[in-house]
Amino acid sequence: MIEVYPFASYSVAVMGLGKSGLATAEALRAAGAQVWAWDDSEARRAEAKARGFEPVDLMACAWNELTSLVLSPGIPHTHPKPHPVAALAKKHKVEIIGDIELLARCERHASYIGVTGTNGKSTTTALIGHILKKAGKRTQVGGNIGTPVLALDPIHDGIYVLEMSSYQLELTVSLTFDVAVLINISPDHLDRHGGMDGYIAAKKQIFHRQTTPRTAVVGVDDPHSLALHDELVRVGDQHVVAISAARRLDRGVYVEGGILYDAIRGPSEKVGDLEPIPTLPGQHNWQNAAAAYAACRTLGLDRQVILEAMASYPGLPHRQEMVAVAGGLTFVNDSKATNADAAAKALGCYDAIYWIAGGRAKEGGIAALAPLFGRIRRAYLIGESAEAFARTLPAAVSREISGTLEAAVKAAHRDALTDRVTGAVVLLSPAAASFDQFANFEARGDAFRALALALPGAAKPAAATQGGRA
């Protein structure tokens, strides 16, 4: 647990008592702070009370006694409308911060690597952490990737590798990253940021106050990220490294035909082949690998050390995770694909797909996936978006409204066994959020895994890996 000693004896409000909120409350209490904990959910308040916190209704408290409001990143404080507690904090001029801001104020001598992007940030964060640990660096990995930062072990002069969502970046005001990574930008969470400009501005915060020798690693494979890269090169004061998985670069790190090249400080040099790494399949993962390589290389790690560490990367659950095989059929859990752009990465990796999709749709639905529809043998649509997704699919794509994940898995299994297509996969890549039927994408992926393994003749893969044909 991180020691949040600067807040000893101060009264601090914690709004939102999920995993990170409870970790924040416990860290503050351990430091001797007066914790005013609250959540709109009665069940979460009860859980906090069971851990020894007496809930304080932040809608009816003495705000003049508070020094800070630590807000869960999932709670809006600007768009589309501020939560009433956030509005009260602003009215009483109480700072609104997140748990990562607390970490930054307490672990001042540590180094920080921040990773953001619309897609791929969890894989890139985990990959960087894996490489650093393999290289013998004292490293902790957390943030949006799942482990609350205040639950991490203090490492003082070590390296924190943090996945940063746009929400978390807005609540982190004083941290300057030694290496800041922006992988890509595509439309997402637009309601929370007042539109695309607000979303881009939030992502740009990862480069906040960077000066040489700090480094910005920036993807250039989409127009929004390319524009930010060019702006940093033009007006920034940090070292800027471009990364690409789509084209050759005169300067930066890029992947061409699966081969990783380093042109950070001189002529392009081949580093190694990414194709044989089963946990980094496809162009999107090559982009992640290029970003991780660039971040670690700027810290002085040897090229071969980085490449060897990449080869042993175990992958992450819910990201093209092979969870079961049955009669030559592979079941792939890509539940983390909560928008069309993320689902496109998985659809591009396989040739014969029995696709399970749907949930709570994001803006634009699945229209952007049209170039990949030819890979789909049959679609099984679930959740709130089932009818809308069915209308988007062309007549040439067979589909059924399954409604539930259980029905979809059974139907996909039946059809795939009947068709007996070599290399076929049952792919859960929903292109939608999970909240209509599941608590989160992890719960959805866990349910898919359990359903697949419960099928007749199903077994775990001999070696659980992520991904398929690159």
Short mmCIF file of C-alpha atoms in Angstrom, two decimals:
data_model
loop_
_atom_site.label_atom_id
_atom_site.label_comp_id
_atom_site.label_asym_id
_atom_site.label_seq_id
_atom_site.Cartn_x
_atom_site.Cartn_y
_atom_site.Cartn_z
CA MET A 1 0.00 0.00 0.00
CA ILE A 2 1.25 3.47 -0.89
CA GLU A 3 1.94 5.77 2.04
CA VAL A 4 -0.11 8.95 1.42
CA TYR A 5 1.61 10.79 4.26
CA PRO A 6 1.00 14.36 2.91
CA PHE A 7 -2.67 13.94 3.87
CA ALA A 8 -2.13 12.94 7.49
CA SER A 9 -4.64 14.70 9.80
CA TYR A 10 -6.49 16.28 6.85
CA SER A 11 -10.14 15.56 5.99
CA VAL A 12 -10.41 14.04 2.52
CA ALA A 13 -13.60 13.00 0.71
CA VAL A 14 -13.63 9.83 -1.38
CA MET A 15 -16.53 9.63 -3.83
CA GLY A 16 -17.05 6.25 -5.50
CA LEU A 17 -16.25 3.13 -3.49
CA GLY A 18 -15.38 0.61 -6.14
CA LYS A 19 -12.02 -1.14 -6.19
CA SER A 20 -9.91 2.01 -6.59
CA GLY A 21 -12.10 4.05 -4.22
CA LEU A 22 -11.76 1.54 -1.40
CA ALA A 23 -8.01 1.28 -1.97
CA THR A 24 -7.83 5.09 -1.77
CA ALA A 25 -9.87 5.20 1.43
CA GLU A 26 -7.69 2.54 3.06
CA ALA A 27 -4.44 4.28 2.05
CA LEU A 28 -5.69 7.60 3.40
CA ARG A 29 -6.81 6.02 6.67
CA ALA A 30 -3.45 4.27 7.09
CA ALA A 31 -1.76 7.67 6.71
CA GLY A 32 -3.89 9.20 9.46
CA ALA A 33 -6.28 11.19 7.26
CA GLN A 34 -9.93 11.68 8.16
CA VAL A 35 -11.76 9.82 5.39
CA TRP A 36 -15.24 10.90 4.35
CA ALA A 37 -16.32 7.99 2.16
CA TRP A 38 -19.45 7.94 0.02
CA ASP A 39 -21.04 6.12 -2.89
CA ASP A 40 -24.50 6.45 -4.44
CA SER A 41 -24.81 2.67 -4.17
CA GLU A 42 -26.15 1.42 -0.86
CA ALA A 43 -24.39 -1.91 -1.39
CA ARG A 44 -21.01 -0.23 -1.83
CA ARG A 45 -21.60 1.93 1.24
CA ALA A 46 -22.35 -1.23 3.18
CA GLU A 47 -19.11 -2.82 1.95
CA ALA A 48 -17.16 0.27 3.05
CA LYS A 49 -18.84 0.17 6.44
CA ALA A 50 -17.85 -3.48 6.82
CA ARG A 51 -14.25 -2.35 6.29
CA GLY A 52 -14.52 0.16 9.10
CA PHE A 53 -15.53 3.33 7.23
CA GLU A 54 -18.52 5.29 8.45
CA PRO A 55 -20.13 6.68 5.28
CA VAL A 56 -20.49 10.46 5.12
CA ASP A 57 -23.21 11.85 2.85
CA LEU A 58 -21.27 14.27 0.66
CA MET A 59 -24.50 15.96 -0.39
CA ALA A 60 -25.01 17.15 3.19
CA CYS A 61 -21.59 17.66 4.77
CA ALA A 62 -19.37 20.54 5.91
CA TRP A 63 -17.42 21.20 2.73
CA ASN A 64 -15.39 23.95 4.39
CA GLU A 65 -13.64 21.22 6.43
CA LEU A 66 -12.46 19.26 3.39
CA THR A 67 -9.10 19.67 1.70
CA SER A 68 -9.68 17.42 -1.35
CA LEU A 69 -12.26 15.31 -3.16
CA VAL A 70 -10.82 12.08 -4.60
CA LEU A 71 -13.28 11.20 -7.33
CA SER A 72 -13.72 7.84 -9.03
CA PRO A 73 -12.76 8.36 -12.69
CA GLY A 74 -16.09 6.86 -13.77
CA ILE A 75 -18.05 9.72 -12.17
CA PRO A 76 -18.53 12.78 -14.43
CA HIS A 77 -17.31 16.14 -13.19
CA THR A 78 -17.78 18.13 -16.41
CA HIS A 79 -19.68 16.50 -19.29
CA PRO A 80 -22.37 15.54 -19.95
CA LYS A 81 -23.37 16.94 -16.55
CA PRO A 82 -21.31 17.13 -13.35
CA HIS A 83 -22.30 14.75 -10.61
CA PRO A 84 -23.93 16.76 -7.77
CA VAL A 85 -21.01 15.96 -5.44
CA ALA A 86 -18.51 17.24 -8.03
CA ALA A 87 -20.63 20.36 -8.46
CA LEU A 88 -20.54 20.97 -4.69
CA ALA A 89 -16.77 20.55 -4.64
CA LYS A 90 -16.40 23.19 -7.35
CA LYS A 91 -18.81 25.50 -5.56
CA HIS A 92 -16.75 25.28 -2.36
CA LYS A 93 -13.41 25.44 -4.22
CA VAL A 94 -12.33 21.99 -3.06
CA GLU A 95 -9.84 20.40 -5.45
CA ILE A 96 -11.08 17.40 -7.44
CA ILE A 97 -8.37 14.82 -8.03
CA GLY A 98 -7.95 11.10 -8.67
CA ASP A 99 -6.00 8.36 -6.92
CA ILE A 100 -3.11 8.65 -9.38
CA GLU A 101 -2.64 12.25 -8.29
CA LEU A 102 -2.26 11.00 -4.71
CA LEU A 103 0.39 8.54 -5.89
CA ALA A 104 2.29 11.29 -7.67
CA ARG A 105 2.33 13.51 -4.58
CA CYS A 106 3.63 10.68 -2.39
CA GLU A 107 6.12 8.85 -4.60
CA ARG A 108 8.05 11.90 -5.80
CA HIS A 109 11.36 10.14 -6.38
CA ALA A 110 9.99 7.37 -8.56
CA SER A 111 10.04 7.36 -12.35
CA TYR A 112 6.76 7.21 -14.25
CA ILE A 113 5.75 5.76 -17.59
CA GLY A 114 2.20 6.64 -18.67
CA VAL A 115 0.33 4.85 -21.45
CA THR A 116 -2.88 6.02 -23.08
CA GLY A 117 -4.78 5.52 -26.32
CA THR A 118 -8.24 4.52 -27.40
CA ASN A 119 -7.17 0.92 -27.98
CA GLY A 120 -4.18 -1.19 -27.00
CA LYS A 121 -3.18 0.67 -23.85
CA SER A 122 -3.64 -2.31 -21.51
CA THR A 123 -1.51 -4.59 -23.68
CA THR A 124 1.15 -1.91 -24.10
CA THR A 125 1.20 -1.14 -20.37
CA ALA A 126 1.49 -4.81 -19.43
CA LEU A 127 4.14 -5.40 -22.10
CA ILE A 128 6.30 -2.49 -20.89
CA GLY A 129 6.00 -3.73 -17.31
CA HIS A 130 6.94 -7.26 -18.39
CA ILE A 131 10.00 -6.04 -20.30
CA LEU A 132 11.22 -3.88 -17.42
CA LYS A 133 10.83 -6.69 -14.90
CA LYS A 134 12.67 -9.11 -17.19
CA ALA A 135 15.44 -6.51 -17.42
CA GLY A 136 15.72 -6.49 -13.63
CA LYS A 137 14.10 -3.09 -13.03
CA ARG A 138 12.07 -2.46 -9.86
CA THR A 139 8.67 -1.97 -11.45
CA GLN A 140 5.01 -1.75 -10.46
CA VAL A 141 2.15 -1.81 -13.00
CA GLY A 142 -1.29 -0.35 -12.30
CA GLY A 143 -3.90 2.27 -13.04
CA ASN A 144 -6.68 1.63 -15.54
CA ILE A 145 -5.25 -1.82 -16.25
CA GLY A 146 -6.97 -3.08 -13.10
CA THR A 147 -4.76 -2.72 -10.02
CA PRO A 148 -5.54 0.50 -8.10
CA VAL A 149 -2.34 2.51 -7.85
CA LEU A 150 -2.63 3.06 -4.09
CA ALA A 151 -2.74 -0.72 -3.59
CA LEU A 152 0.67 -1.08 -5.26
CA ASP A 153 3.83 -1.55 -3.25
CA PRO A 154 5.86 1.63 -2.75
CA ILE A 155 9.06 1.52 -4.78
CA HIS A 156 10.34 5.07 -4.16
CA ASP A 157 13.12 5.23 -6.77
CA GLY A 158 11.73 2.47 -9.03
CA ILE A 159 9.44 2.72 -12.06
CA TYR A 160 5.65 2.93 -12.07
CA VAL A 161 4.06 1.90 -15.37
CA LEU A 162 0.53 3.31 -15.43
CA GLU A 163 -2.30 2.79 -17.88
CA MET A 164 -4.10 6.13 -18.07
CA SER A 165 -7.67 6.51 -19.28
CA SER A 166 -8.90 9.89 -20.48
CA TYR A 167 -10.92 10.14 -17.25
CA GLN A 168 -7.84 9.54 -15.11
CA LEU A 169 -5.76 12.04 -17.05
CA GLU A 170 -8.32 14.75 -16.30
CA LEU A 171 -7.97 14.06 -12.56
CA THR A 172 -4.15 13.96 -12.50
CA VAL A 173 -2.85 17.50 -12.32
CA SER A 174 0.75 17.45 -11.09
CA LEU A 175 2.30 14.26 -12.48
CA THR A 176 4.79 14.69 -15.31
CA PHE A 177 5.63 11.39 -17.01
CA ASP A 178 9.25 10.55 -17.74
CA VAL A 179 7.96 8.58 -20.72
CA ALA A 180 4.46 9.32 -22.03
CA VAL A 181 2.98 6.96 -24.61
CA LEU A 182 0.00 7.77 -26.84
CA ILE A 183 -0.76 4.79 -29.08
CA ASN A 184 -3.78 5.93 -31.09
CA ILE A 185 -6.97 7.99 -31.00
CA SER A 186 -10.39 7.14 -32.37
CA PRO A 187 -13.82 8.37 -31.21
CA ASP A 188 -14.76 7.07 -27.75
CA HIS A 189 -16.35 8.46 -24.56
CA LEU A 190 -17.39 11.57 -26.49
CA ASP A 191 -20.31 12.30 -24.15
CA ARG A 192 -17.90 12.52 -21.20
CA HIS A 193 -15.63 15.01 -22.96
CA GLY A 194 -18.13 17.20 -24.79
CA GLY A 195 -17.11 15.90 -28.20
CA MET A 196 -14.00 14.83 -30.09
CA ASP A 197 -12.01 17.98 -29.33
CA GLY A 198 -12.50 17.46 -25.59
CA TYR A 199 -11.52 13.80 -25.85
CA ILE A 200 -8.31 14.66 -27.72
CA ALA A 201 -7.52 17.39 -25.18
CA ALA A 202 -7.86 14.87 -22.36
CA LYS A 203 -5.53 12.42 -24.09
CA LYS A 204 -3.03 15.20 -24.72
CA GLN A 205 -2.71 15.67 -20.95
CA ILE A 206 -0.36 12.70 -20.86
CA PHE A 207 2.34 15.05 -22.22
CA HIS A 208 1.64 17.66 -19.52
CA ARG A 209 4.77 19.69 -18.66
CA GLN A 210 7.19 17.30 -20.35
CA THR A 211 10.61 18.80 -21.04
CA THR A 212 13.87 17.25 -22.24
CA PRO A 213 15.07 14.61 -21.42
CA ARG A 214 11.53 13.33 -20.93
CA THR A 215 10.13 11.42 -23.90
CA ALA A 216 6.82 11.39 -25.76
CA VAL A 217 6.14 8.19 -27.74
CA VAL A 218 3.36 8.90 -30.23
CA GLY A 219 1.57 6.72 -32.77
CA VAL A 220 1.24 8.22 -36.24
CA ASP A 221 -1.12 5.70 -37.83
CA ASP A 222 -4.30 7.75 -37.34
CA PRO A 223 -4.86 11.42 -38.20
CA HIS A 224 -5.58 12.62 -34.64
CA SER A 225 -2.42 11.09 -33.17
CA LEU A 226 -0.36 12.22 -36.15
CA ALA A 227 -1.55 15.79 -35.60
CA LEU A 228 -0.54 15.62 -31.93
CA HIS A 229 2.86 14.20 -32.89
CA ASP A 230 3.45 17.03 -35.35
CA GLU A 231 2.35 19.61 -32.77
CA LEU A 232 4.77 18.22 -30.17
CA VAL A 233 7.63 18.23 -32.66
CA ARG A 234 6.79 21.81 -33.62
CA VAL A 235 6.22 23.41 -30.20
CA GLY A 236 7.13 20.84 -27.54
CA ASP A 237 10.31 20.65 -25.50
CA GLN A 238 10.53 16.88 -24.98
CA HIS A 239 12.15 14.13 -27.01
CA VAL A 240 9.48 12.86 -29.44
CA VAL A 241 9.54 9.33 -30.89
CA ALA A 242 7.07 8.36 -33.61
CA ILE A 243 5.84 4.77 -33.81
CA SER A 244 4.00 3.01 -36.64
CA ALA A 245 2.78 -0.41 -37.64
CA ALA A 246 1.53 0.82 -41.00
CA ARG A 247 4.47 2.51 -42.71
CA ARG A 248 8.22 2.98 -42.76
CA LEU A 249 9.52 5.95 -40.76
CA ASP A 250 12.65 7.99 -41.34
CA ARG A 251 12.81 8.56 -37.57
CA GLY A 252 11.16 6.48 -34.86
CA VAL A 253 10.18 2.84 -34.40
CA TYR A 254 8.11 0.95 -36.96
CA VAL A 255 7.01 -2.52 -37.99
CA GLU A 256 7.00 -3.66 -41.61
CA GLY A 257 5.87 -7.16 -42.54
CA GLY A 258 6.10 -8.19 -38.92
CA ILE A 259 9.72 -7.00 -38.61
CA LEU A 260 10.47 -4.43 -35.90
CA TYR A 261 12.85 -1.61 -36.91
CA ASP A 262 14.63 1.00 -34.79
CA ALA A 263 15.32 4.40 -36.34
CA ILE A 264 15.13 6.45 -33.15
CA ARG A 265 18.48 8.18 -33.42
CA GLY A 266 19.93 7.12 -36.75
CA PRO A 267 19.47 4.96 -39.83
CA SER A 268 16.89 2.21 -39.60
CA GLU A 269 18.13 -1.06 -38.09
CA LYS A 270 16.32 -4.37 -37.88
CA VAL A 271 15.56 -5.43 -34.31
CA GLY A 272 13.72 -8.70 -34.88
CA ASP A 273 10.66 -10.59 -36.09
CA LEU A 274 7.38 -10.20 -34.15
CA GLU A 275 5.46 -12.79 -36.21
CA PRO A 276 6.47 -15.80 -34.07
CA ILE A 277 5.22 -14.18 -30.83
CA PRO A 278 1.79 -15.79 -30.29
CA THR A 279 0.62 -13.23 -27.74
CA LEU A 280 1.20 -10.27 -30.09
CA PRO A 281 -0.73 -11.19 -33.25
CA GLY A 282 -1.72 -8.77 -35.97
CA GLN A 283 -0.90 -5.22 -36.95
CA HIS A 284 -2.60 -3.68 -33.92
CA ASN A 285 -0.35 -5.65 -31.56
CA TRP A 286 2.67 -4.72 -33.65
CA GLN A 287 1.76 -1.11 -32.95
CA ASN A 288 1.64 -1.95 -29.23
CA ALA A 289 5.00 -3.69 -29.49
CA ALA A 290 6.55 -0.71 -31.28
CA ALA A 291 5.30 1.61 -28.53
CA ALA A 292 6.62 -0.65 -25.77
CA TYR A 293 9.98 -1.01 -27.53
CA ALA A 294 10.31 2.75 -27.96
CA ALA A 295 9.48 3.40 -24.31
CA CYS A 296 11.97 0.84 -23.03
CA ARG A 297 14.68 1.79 -25.50
CA THR A 298 14.54 5.44 -24.40
CA LEU A 299 15.19 4.20 -20.86
CA GLY A 300 18.42 2.65 -22.10
CA LEU A 301 17.45 -1.03 -22.32
CA ASP A 302 19.36 -3.19 -24.78
CA ARG A 303 17.55 -4.09 -28.01
CA GLN A 304 18.03 -7.82 -27.62
CA VAL A 305 16.89 -7.74 -24.00
CA ILE A 306 13.66 -6.03 -25.09
CA LEU A 307 13.03 -8.49 -27.93
CA GLU A 308 13.67 -11.55 -25.76
CA ALA A 309 11.30 -10.19 -23.10
CA MET A 310 8.61 -9.62 -25.74
CA ALA A 311 8.92 -13.27 -26.81
CA SER A 312 8.02 -14.39 -23.27
CA TYR A 313 5.10 -11.97 -22.84
CA PRO A 314 2.14 -14.04 -21.53
CA GLY A 315 -0.64 -11.78 -22.83
CA LEU A 316 -3.72 -10.47 -21.04
CA PRO A 317 -7.11 -12.07 -20.43
CA HIS A 318 -10.04 -10.85 -22.53
CA ARG A 319 -7.76 -9.68 -25.36
CA GLN A 320 -7.93 -12.37 -28.06
CA GLU A 321 -7.52 -14.96 -25.33
CA MET A 322 -7.82 -18.56 -26.54
CA VAL A 323 -10.01 -20.09 -23.86
CA ALA A 324 -11.15 -23.46 -25.26
CA VAL A 325 -10.88 -25.91 -28.14
CA ALA A 326 -13.55 -28.39 -29.16
CA GLY A 327 -13.40 -30.66 -32.21
CA GLY A 328 -10.83 -28.50 -33.98
CA LEU A 329 -12.80 -25.34 -33.20
CA THR A 330 -11.13 -22.56 -31.20
CA PHE A 331 -13.00 -20.21 -28.86
CA VAL A 332 -11.45 -16.74 -28.56
CA ASN A 333 -12.37 -14.31 -25.79
CA ASP A 334 -11.95 -10.70 -26.93
CA SER A 335 -14.46 -9.22 -24.48
CA LYS A 336 -12.27 -6.14 -24.01
CA ALA A 337 -13.28 -5.05 -27.55
CA THR A 338 -15.99 -2.63 -26.44
CA ASN A 339 -16.06 -0.57 -29.64
CA ALA A 340 -15.88 -1.21 -33.36
CA ASP A 341 -12.27 -0.09 -33.70
CA ALA A 342 -11.15 -2.64 -31.11
CA ALA A 343 -13.27 -5.42 -32.64
CA ALA A 344 -11.72 -4.71 -36.04
CA LYS A 345 -8.34 -5.77 -34.67
CA ALA A 346 -9.63 -9.24 -33.82
CA LEU A 347 -11.77 -9.66 -36.94
CA GLY A 348 -8.67 -8.97 -39.02
CA CYS A 349 -6.79 -11.89 -37.46
CA TYR A 350 -9.04 -14.77 -38.57
CA ASP A 351 -10.51 -15.99 -41.86
CA ALA A 352 -13.54 -18.04 -40.76
CA ILE A 353 -15.36 -16.39 -37.87
CA TYR A 354 -18.48 -17.32 -35.96
CA TRP A 355 -18.87 -13.89 -34.43
CA ILE A 356 -20.62 -13.11 -31.15
CA ALA A 357 -21.26 -9.39 -30.91
CA GLY A 358 -23.50 -6.90 -29.17
CA GLY A 359 -24.19 -5.23 -25.87
CA ARG A 360 -24.60 -1.54 -25.21
CA ALA A 361 -23.52 0.05 -28.47
CA LYS A 362 -21.02 2.87 -28.76
CA GLU A 363 -21.48 5.78 -31.15
CA GLY A 364 -21.39 4.57 -34.75
CA GLY A 365 -22.21 0.96 -33.90
CA ILE A 366 -20.47 -1.53 -36.21
CA ALA A 367 -20.73 0.34 -39.51
CA ALA A 368 -16.95 0.87 -39.59
CA LEU A 369 -16.43 -2.92 -39.66
CA ALA A 370 -17.93 -3.29 -43.16
CA PRO A 371 -14.58 -4.11 -44.85
CA LEU A 372 -14.24 -7.12 -42.51
CA PHE A 373 -17.74 -8.56 -42.84
CA GLY A 374 -16.53 -11.01 -45.47
CA ARG A 375 -14.59 -12.91 -42.81
CA ILE A 376 -17.78 -13.66 -40.85
CA ARG A 377 -19.40 -17.05 -41.45
CA ARG A 378 -22.33 -16.19 -39.19
CA ALA A 379 -23.07 -13.53 -36.57
CA TYR A 380 -24.76 -14.18 -33.22
CA LEU A 381 -26.08 -10.94 -31.79
CA ILE A 382 -26.75 -10.30 -28.11
CA GLY A 383 -27.83 -7.53 -25.78
CA GLU A 384 -29.39 -4.12 -26.36
CA SER A 385 -27.72 -3.58 -29.73
CA ALA A 386 -28.71 -6.91 -31.30
CA GLU A 387 -31.42 -5.53 -33.58
CA ALA A 388 -29.37 -2.49 -34.61
CA PHE A 389 -26.32 -4.62 -35.39
CA ALA A 390 -28.51 -7.01 -37.41
CA ARG A 391 -29.75 -4.10 -39.52
CA THR A 392 -26.19 -2.95 -40.15
CA LEU A 393 -24.96 -6.31 -41.43
CA PRO A 394 -25.42 -6.83 -45.19
CA ALA A 395 -27.71 -9.56 -46.49
CA ALA A 396 -24.68 -11.67 -47.44
CA VAL A 397 -23.78 -12.11 -43.77
CA SER A 398 -25.89 -14.77 -42.08
CA ARG A 399 -27.02 -13.72 -38.62
CA GLU A 400 -29.33 -14.57 -35.76
CA ILE A 401 -30.62 -12.65 -32.76
CA SER A 402 -29.35 -14.87 -29.93
CA GLY A 403 -30.19 -12.41 -27.18
CA THR A 404 -27.98 -13.94 -24.50
CA LEU A 405 -24.35 -14.97 -24.47
CA GLU A 406 -25.29 -18.52 -23.47
CA ALA A 407 -27.58 -18.94 -26.47
CA ALA A 408 -24.96 -17.42 -28.78
CA VAL A 409 -22.18 -19.78 -27.65
CA LYS A 410 -24.38 -22.86 -28.10
CA ALA A 411 -25.58 -21.76 -31.53
CA ALA A 412 -22.10 -20.83 -32.75
CA HIS A 413 -20.74 -24.17 -31.57
CA ARG A 414 -23.54 -26.06 -33.34
CA ASP A 415 -23.11 -24.22 -36.63
CA ALA A 416 -19.32 -24.39 -36.67
CA LEU A 417 -19.33 -28.14 -36.05
CA THR A 418 -21.84 -28.58 -38.85
CA ASP A 419 -19.81 -26.49 -41.32
CA ARG A 420 -16.42 -28.01 -40.36
CA VAL A 421 -14.37 -25.15 -41.83
CA THR A 422 -10.63 -25.50 -41.24
CA GLY A 423 -9.26 -22.84 -38.90
CA ALA A 424 -12.68 -21.62 -37.77
CA VAL A 425 -13.02 -19.68 -34.54
CA VAL A 426 -15.92 -18.72 -32.32
CA LEU A 427 -14.98 -15.15 -31.53
CA LEU A 428 -16.49 -13.03 -28.76
CA SER A 429 -15.51 -9.54 -29.87
CA PRO A 430 -18.63 -7.57 -28.95
CA ALA A 431 -17.91 -4.09 -30.38
CA ALA A 432 -20.10 -2.82 -27.55
CA ALA A 433 -20.01 -2.19 -23.82
CA SER A 434 -21.11 -4.92 -21.43
CA PHE A 435 -23.27 -2.97 -19.00
CA ASP A 436 -26.64 -4.07 -20.37
CA GLN A 437 -26.08 -7.67 -19.27
CA PHE A 438 -22.82 -7.80 -17.29
CA ALA A 439 -21.08 -5.79 -14.59
CA ASN A 440 -18.07 -5.22 -16.83
CA PHE A 441 -16.17 -6.67 -19.78
CA GLU A 442 -14.26 -9.01 -17.45
CA ALA A 443 -17.49 -10.61 -16.22
CA ARG A 444 -18.63 -11.01 -19.84
CA GLY A 445 -15.34 -12.65 -20.83
CA ASP A 446 -15.34 -14.93 -17.79
CA ALA A 447 -18.88 -16.06 -18.66
CA PHE A 448 -17.82 -16.80 -22.25
CA ARG A 449 -14.84 -18.82 -21.05
CA ALA A 450 -17.01 -20.87 -18.69
CA LEU A 451 -19.67 -21.48 -21.35
CA ALA A 452 -17.10 -22.57 -23.92
CA LEU A 453 -15.39 -24.98 -21.52
CA ALA A 454 -18.78 -26.47 -20.57
CA LEU A 455 -19.49 -27.57 -24.16
CA PRO A 456 -19.25 -31.29 -25.01
CA GLY A 457 -15.66 -32.27 -25.75
CA ALA A 458 -14.25 -28.83 -24.89
CA ALA A 459 -10.87 -28.46 -23.23
CA LYS A 460 -8.42 -25.74 -22.38
CA PRO A 461 -5.83 -25.05 -25.11
CA ALA A 462 -2.54 -26.87 -24.63
CA ALA A 463 -0.93 -23.45 -24.20
CA ALA A 464 -3.34 -20.59 -23.57
CA THR A 465 -2.34 -17.80 -25.92
CA GLN A 466 -3.80 -14.66 -27.39
CA GLY A 467 -4.59 -14.23 -31.02
CA GLY A 468 -4.61 -16.18 -34.25
CA ARG A 469 -3.33 -15.59 -37.74
CA ALA A 470 -1.34 -12.39 -37.83
#
